[in-house]
């Protein structure tokens, strides 16, 4: 069996891009996305960042999950809270494992990243659909219906679309890498 040498992360441009994506996603998850899941006694400085973001963007998803638009709307967006739970308890550990696996250049991370990419792209696409379906008006409103301005819609889409595209690309890339690994292993078995 041939001995393979580890290729440095800097010489693997796609893996390097994924590495930085996961690296920046950790604080984003902890400081913004996980906010609706924190207890009410969490330090107030933690809630200032998502409040600023929602005040600026009128994000119908995060604002609803945080209860900024009323309890009835928060209950309607319970599905989004489950997406956030999945982000904290599935994706966040994947970020750490991905950083380790990409740093080491191990192929054992490919299947997990394929699952992560497919799952995350699917849930983020639902979020994008919700943003696109949110009524656009010249002046944003929060009650009785949440509306956003065209500028806020652009801001929200520019926030959500990269978090759809990168996992989608990761899923496709990992599927091809896994196919290649299986093909190579099958060829090696036939020659043994």
PDB file of C-alpha atoms in Angstrom:
ATOM      1  CA  UNK A   1       0.000   0.000   0.000  1.00  0.00           C
ATOM      2  CA  UNK A   2       1.508   3.362  -0.967  1.00  0.00           C
ATOM      3  CA  UNK A   3       2.392   5.844   1.759  1.00  0.00           C
ATOM      4  CA  UNK A   4       0.707   9.203   1.354  1.00  0.00           C
ATOM      5  CA  UNK A   5       2.167  12.401   2.663  1.00  0.00           C
ATOM      6  CA  UNK A   6       0.070  15.166   4.129  1.00  0.00           C
ATOM      7  CA  UNK A   7      -0.379  18.130   1.808  1.00  0.00           C
ATOM      8  CA  UNK A   8      -0.306  21.391   3.799  1.00  0.00           C
ATOM      9  CA  UNK A   9      -3.629  23.204   4.115  1.00  0.00           C
ATOM     10  CA  UNK A  10      -2.214  26.248   2.306  1.00  0.00           C
ATOM     11  CA  UNK A  11      -1.658  24.051  -0.773  1.00  0.00           C
ATOM     12  CA  UNK A  12      -5.292  22.874  -0.784  1.00  0.00           C
ATOM     13  CA  UNK A  13      -7.251  26.020  -1.754  1.00  0.00           C
ATOM     14  CA  UNK A  14     -10.767  24.579  -1.438  1.00  0.00           C
ATOM     15  CA  UNK A  15      -9.987  23.069   1.955  1.00  0.00           C
ATOM     16  CA  UNK A  16      -8.424  26.368   3.037  1.00  0.00           C
ATOM     17  CA  UNK A  17     -11.606  28.226   2.037  1.00  0.00           C
ATOM     18  CA  UNK A  18     -13.736  25.666   3.916  1.00  0.00           C
ATOM     19  CA  UNK A  19     -11.408  25.965   6.913  1.00  0.00           C
ATOM     20  CA  UNK A  20     -11.916  29.733   7.130  1.00  0.00           C
ATOM     21  CA  UNK A  21     -15.662  29.338   6.541  1.00  0.00           C
ATOM     22  CA  UNK A  22     -15.925  27.002   9.536  1.00  0.00           C
ATOM     23  CA  UNK A  23     -13.615  29.202  11.582  1.00  0.00           C
ATOM     24  CA  UNK A  24     -15.755  32.330  11.113  1.00  0.00           C
ATOM     25  CA  UNK A  25     -18.959  30.354  11.540  1.00  0.00           C
ATOM     26  CA  UNK A  26     -18.148  29.434  15.158  1.00  0.00           C
ATOM     27  CA  UNK A  27     -18.419  32.992  16.565  1.00  0.00           C
ATOM     28  CA  UNK A  28     -21.387  33.717  14.274  1.00  0.00           C
ATOM     29  CA  UNK A  29     -23.218  30.728  15.712  1.00  0.00           C
ATOM     30  CA  UNK A  30     -22.350  31.513  19.325  1.00  0.00           C
ATOM     31  CA  UNK A  31     -22.862  35.288  19.223  1.00  0.00           C
ATOM     32  CA  UNK A  32     -25.852  35.604  16.870  1.00  0.00           C
ATOM     33  CA  UNK A  33     -27.630  32.411  15.824  1.00  0.00           C
ATOM     34  CA  UNK A  34     -27.706  30.717  19.241  1.00  0.00           C
ATOM     35  CA  UNK A  35     -29.172  33.761  20.994  1.00  0.00           C
ATOM     36  CA  UNK A  36     -32.793  32.547  21.015  1.00  0.00           C
ATOM     37  CA  UNK A  37     -31.623  29.424  22.834  1.00  0.00           C
ATOM     38  CA  UNK A  38     -29.764  31.178  25.661  1.00  0.00           C
ATOM     39  CA  UNK A  39     -31.471  31.519  29.043  1.00  0.00           C
ATOM     40  CA  UNK A  40     -32.964  34.871  29.992  1.00  0.00           C
ATOM     41  CA  UNK A  41     -30.265  35.359  32.654  1.00  0.00           C
ATOM     42  CA  UNK A  42     -27.466  35.337  30.053  1.00  0.00           C
ATOM     43  CA  UNK A  43     -25.302  38.500  30.164  1.00  0.00           C
ATOM     44  CA  UNK A  44     -26.922  41.450  28.398  1.00  0.00           C
ATOM     45  CA  UNK A  45     -23.863  42.106  26.224  1.00  0.00           C
ATOM     46  CA  UNK A  46     -24.641  38.807  24.453  1.00  0.00           C
ATOM     47  CA  UNK A  47     -28.050  40.052  23.345  1.00  0.00           C
ATOM     48  CA  UNK A  48     -26.802  43.400  22.021  1.00  0.00           C
ATOM     49  CA  UNK A  49     -25.298  42.028  18.786  1.00  0.00           C
ATOM     50  CA  UNK A  50     -28.416  40.202  17.500  1.00  0.00           C
ATOM     51  CA  UNK A  51     -30.612  43.118  18.615  1.00  0.00           C
ATOM     52  CA  UNK A  52     -28.448  45.500  16.581  1.00  0.00           C
ATOM     53  CA  UNK A  53     -28.596  43.112  13.613  1.00  0.00           C
ATOM     54  CA  UNK A  54     -32.388  42.748  13.781  1.00  0.00           C
ATOM     55  CA  UNK A  55     -32.873  46.507  14.256  1.00  0.00           C
ATOM     56  CA  UNK A  56     -30.791  47.069  11.123  1.00  0.00           C
ATOM     57  CA  UNK A  57     -32.155  44.241   8.953  1.00  0.00           C
ATOM     58  CA  UNK A  58     -35.641  43.558  10.356  1.00  0.00           C
ATOM     59  CA  UNK A  59     -34.723  39.882   9.868  1.00  0.00           C
ATOM     60  CA  UNK A  60     -38.077  38.056   9.975  1.00  0.00           C
ATOM     61  CA  UNK A  61     -36.434  34.806  11.096  1.00  0.00           C
ATOM     62  CA  UNK A  62     -34.090  35.832  13.882  1.00  0.00           C
ATOM     63  CA  UNK A  63     -36.369  38.649  15.047  1.00  0.00           C
ATOM     64  CA  UNK A  64     -39.252  36.193  15.363  1.00  0.00           C
ATOM     65  CA  UNK A  65     -37.145  33.555  17.117  1.00  0.00           C
ATOM     66  CA  UNK A  66     -35.923  36.188  19.592  1.00  0.00           C
ATOM     67  CA  UNK A  67     -39.482  37.311  20.267  1.00  0.00           C
ATOM     68  CA  UNK A  68     -38.922  40.870  18.967  1.00  0.00           C
ATOM     69  CA  UNK A  69     -42.148  40.700  16.934  1.00  0.00           C
ATOM     70  CA  UNK A  70     -44.404  39.262  19.653  1.00  0.00           C
ATOM     71  CA  UNK A  71     -45.121  35.881  21.177  1.00  0.00           C
ATOM     72  CA  UNK A  72     -47.576  34.768  18.473  1.00  0.00           C
ATOM     73  CA  UNK A  73     -44.986  35.298  15.748  1.00  0.00           C
ATOM     74  CA  UNK A  74     -42.313  33.590  17.875  1.00  0.00           C
ATOM     75  CA  UNK A  75     -44.585  30.536  18.104  1.00  0.00           C
ATOM     76  CA  UNK A  76     -45.190  30.618  14.337  1.00  0.00           C
ATOM     77  CA  UNK A  77     -41.431  30.519  13.777  1.00  0.00           C
ATOM     78  CA  UNK A  78     -40.870  27.554  16.060  1.00  0.00           C
ATOM     79  CA  UNK A  79     -39.574  25.651  13.009  1.00  0.00           C
ATOM     80  CA  UNK A  80     -36.711  28.155  12.782  1.00  0.00           C
ATOM     81  CA  UNK A  81     -35.872  27.630  16.456  1.00  0.00           C
ATOM     82  CA  UNK A  82     -35.439  23.934  15.628  1.00  0.00           C
ATOM     83  CA  UNK A  83     -33.048  24.901  12.840  1.00  0.00           C
ATOM     84  CA  UNK A  84     -31.078  26.891  15.430  1.00  0.00           C
ATOM     85  CA  UNK A  85     -31.054  23.925  17.817  1.00  0.00           C
ATOM     86  CA  UNK A  86     -29.693  21.798  14.978  1.00  0.00           C
ATOM     87  CA  UNK A  87     -27.063  24.456  14.282  1.00  0.00           C
ATOM     88  CA  UNK A  88     -25.872  24.468  17.900  1.00  0.00           C
ATOM     89  CA  UNK A  89     -25.975  20.727  18.570  1.00  0.00           C
ATOM     90  CA  UNK A  90     -25.018  19.331  15.145  1.00  0.00           C
ATOM     91  CA  UNK A  91     -23.325  22.032  13.092  1.00  0.00           C
ATOM     92  CA  UNK A  92     -21.207  23.603  15.835  1.00  0.00           C
ATOM     93  CA  UNK A  93     -19.503  20.282  16.693  1.00  0.00           C
ATOM     94  CA  UNK A  94     -19.067  19.687  12.933  1.00  0.00           C
ATOM     95  CA  UNK A  95     -17.287  23.056  12.665  1.00  0.00           C
ATOM     96  CA  UNK A  96     -14.733  21.926  15.251  1.00  0.00           C
ATOM     97  CA  UNK A  97     -14.304  18.473  13.690  1.00  0.00           C
ATOM     98  CA  UNK A  98     -14.058  20.022  10.232  1.00  0.00           C
ATOM     99  CA  UNK A  99     -11.323  22.411  11.350  1.00  0.00           C
ATOM    100  CA  UNK A 100      -9.364  19.498  12.810  1.00  0.00           C
ATOM    101  CA  UNK A 101      -9.939  17.216   9.808  1.00  0.00           C
ATOM    102  CA  UNK A 102      -9.175  19.888   7.214  1.00  0.00           C
ATOM    103  CA  UNK A 103      -6.047  20.973   9.103  1.00  0.00           C
ATOM    104  CA  UNK A 104      -4.800  17.382   9.171  1.00  0.00           C
ATOM    105  CA  UNK A 105      -5.871  16.686   5.606  1.00  0.00           C
ATOM    106  CA  UNK A 106      -7.724  13.525   6.561  1.00  0.00           C
ATOM    107  CA  UNK A 107     -10.223  11.899   4.212  1.00  0.00           C
ATOM    108  CA  UNK A 108     -12.240  10.558   7.150  1.00  0.00           C
ATOM    109  CA  UNK A 109     -13.986  13.945   7.424  1.00  0.00           C
ATOM    110  CA  UNK A 110     -15.515  13.773   3.922  1.00  0.00           C
ATOM    111  CA  UNK A 111     -18.705  11.876   4.811  1.00  0.00           C
ATOM    112  CA  UNK A 112     -19.474  14.143   7.774  1.00  0.00           C
ATOM    113  CA  UNK A 113     -18.922  17.239   5.624  1.00  0.00           C
ATOM    114  CA  UNK A 114     -21.189  15.802   2.917  1.00  0.00           C
ATOM    115  CA  UNK A 115     -23.948  15.308   5.504  1.00  0.00           C
ATOM    116  CA  UNK A 116     -23.319  18.764   6.978  1.00  0.00           C
ATOM    117  CA  UNK A 117     -23.375  20.434   3.556  1.00  0.00           C
ATOM    118  CA  UNK A 118     -26.594  18.742   2.411  1.00  0.00           C
ATOM    119  CA  UNK A 119     -28.375  19.393   5.708  1.00  0.00           C
ATOM    120  CA  UNK A 120     -27.262  23.006   6.021  1.00  0.00           C
ATOM    121  CA  UNK A 121     -27.948  23.916   2.408  1.00  0.00           C
ATOM    122  CA  UNK A 122     -31.461  22.482   2.746  1.00  0.00           C
ATOM    123  CA  UNK A 123     -32.327  24.367   5.942  1.00  0.00           C
ATOM    124  CA  UNK A 124     -30.760  27.609   4.724  1.00  0.00           C
ATOM    125  CA  UNK A 125     -32.717  27.401   1.478  1.00  0.00           C
ATOM    126  CA  UNK A 126     -35.922  27.374   3.569  1.00  0.00           C
ATOM    127  CA  UNK A 127     -34.693  30.530   5.310  1.00  0.00           C
ATOM    128  CA  UNK A 128     -33.943  32.212   1.982  1.00  0.00           C
ATOM    129  CA  UNK A 129     -37.435  31.309   0.767  1.00  0.00           C
ATOM    130  CA  UNK A 130     -38.902  32.956   3.875  1.00  0.00           C
ATOM    131  CA  UNK A 131     -36.887  36.140   3.303  1.00  0.00           C
ATOM    132  CA  UNK A 132     -37.980  36.251  -0.347  1.00  0.00           C
ATOM    133  CA  UNK A 133     -41.614  35.739   0.738  1.00  0.00           C
ATOM    134  CA  UNK A 134     -41.458  38.555   3.310  1.00  0.00           C
ATOM    135  CA  UNK A 135     -43.410  41.569   2.021  1.00  0.00           C
ATOM    136  CA  UNK A 136     -41.209  44.421   0.758  1.00  0.00           C
ATOM    137  CA  UNK A 137     -42.406  47.942   1.548  1.00  0.00           C
ATOM    138  CA  UNK A 138     -40.812  51.408   1.465  1.00  0.00           C
ATOM    139  CA  UNK A 139     -40.862  51.512   5.281  1.00  0.00           C
ATOM    140  CA  UNK A 140     -40.280  48.384   7.394  1.00  0.00           C
ATOM    141  CA  UNK A 141     -42.955  47.284   9.851  1.00  0.00           C
ATOM    142  CA  UNK A 142     -43.026  44.763  12.664  1.00  0.00           C
ATOM    143  CA  UNK A 143     -46.718  44.592  13.508  1.00  0.00           C
ATOM    144  CA  UNK A 144     -49.157  43.274  12.543  1.00  0.00           C
ATOM    145  CA  UNK A 145     -47.051  41.949   9.645  1.00  0.00           C
ATOM    146  CA  UNK A 146     -43.268  42.038   9.403  1.00  0.00           C
ATOM    147  CA  UNK A 147     -42.148  43.819   6.248  1.00  0.00           C
ATOM    148  CA  UNK A 148     -38.724  44.778   4.985  1.00  0.00           C
ATOM    149  CA  UNK A 149     -37.378  47.453   2.691  1.00  0.00           C
ATOM    150  CA  UNK A 150     -35.686  46.539  -0.597  1.00  0.00           C
ATOM    151  CA  UNK A 151     -32.339  47.433   1.032  1.00  0.00           C
ATOM    152  CA  UNK A 152     -33.069  45.149   3.985  1.00  0.00           C
ATOM    153  CA  UNK A 153     -34.041  42.336   1.623  1.00  0.00           C
ATOM    154  CA  UNK A 154     -30.724  42.751  -0.198  1.00  0.00           C
ATOM    155  CA  UNK A 155     -28.859  42.758   3.132  1.00  0.00           C
ATOM    156  CA  UNK A 156     -30.685  39.639   4.316  1.00  0.00           C
ATOM    157  CA  UNK A 157     -30.142  37.771   1.057  1.00  0.00           C
ATOM    158  CA  UNK A 158     -26.466  38.728   1.067  1.00  0.00           C
ATOM    159  CA  UNK A 159     -26.308  37.329   4.607  1.00  0.00           C
ATOM    160  CA  UNK A 160     -28.151  34.071   3.945  1.00  0.00           C
ATOM    161  CA  UNK A 161     -27.073  33.148   0.400  1.00  0.00           C
ATOM    162  CA  UNK A 162     -23.361  32.576   1.211  1.00  0.00           C
ATOM    163  CA  UNK A 163     -24.438  30.305   4.093  1.00  0.00           C
ATOM    164  CA  UNK A 164     -26.417  28.335   1.513  1.00  0.00           C
ATOM    165  CA  UNK A 165     -23.846  28.321  -1.299  1.00  0.00           C
ATOM    166  CA  UNK A 166     -20.767  27.300   0.680  1.00  0.00           C
ATOM    167  CA  UNK A 167     -22.420  24.253   2.321  1.00  0.00           C
ATOM    168  CA  UNK A 168     -24.000  23.332  -1.021  1.00  0.00           C
ATOM    169  CA  UNK A 169     -20.565  23.449  -2.682  1.00  0.00           C
ATOM    170  CA  UNK A 170     -19.070  21.489   0.229  1.00  0.00           C
ATOM    171  CA  UNK A 171     -21.723  18.772  -0.208  1.00  0.00           C
ATOM    172  CA  UNK A 172     -21.046  18.447  -3.934  1.00  0.00           C
ATOM    173  CA  UNK A 173     -17.269  18.541  -3.454  1.00  0.00           C
ATOM    174  CA  UNK A 174     -17.359  15.893  -0.719  1.00  0.00           C
ATOM    175  CA  UNK A 175     -19.632  13.653  -2.812  1.00  0.00           C
ATOM    176  CA  UNK A 176     -17.084  13.743  -5.635  1.00  0.00           C
ATOM    177  CA  UNK A 177     -14.195  13.161  -3.225  1.00  0.00           C
ATOM    178  CA  UNK A 178     -15.959  10.185  -1.642  1.00  0.00           C
ATOM    179  CA  UNK A 179     -16.759   8.745  -5.069  1.00  0.00           C
ATOM    180  CA  UNK A 180     -13.105   9.067  -6.028  1.00  0.00           C
ATOM    181  CA  UNK A 181     -11.987   7.400  -2.777  1.00  0.00           C
ATOM    182  CA  UNK A 182     -14.385   4.496  -3.254  1.00  0.00           C
ATOM    183  CA  UNK A 183     -13.309   4.098  -6.884  1.00  0.00           C
ATOM    184  CA  UNK A 184      -9.618   4.066  -5.947  1.00  0.00           C
ATOM    185  CA  UNK A 185     -10.187   1.597  -3.074  1.00  0.00           C
ATOM    186  CA  UNK A 186     -12.209  -0.672  -5.357  1.00  0.00           C
ATOM    187  CA  UNK A 187      -9.402  -0.593  -7.947  1.00  0.00           C
ATOM    188  CA  UNK A 188      -6.844  -1.420  -5.241  1.00  0.00           C
ATOM    189  CA  UNK A 189      -8.917  -4.377  -4.059  1.00  0.00           C
ATOM    190  CA  UNK A 190      -9.059  -5.774  -7.602  1.00  0.00           C
ATOM    191  CA  UNK A 191      -5.260  -5.541  -7.997  1.00  0.00           C
ATOM    192  CA  UNK A 192      -4.528  -7.238  -4.647  1.00  0.00           C
TER     193      UNK A 192
END
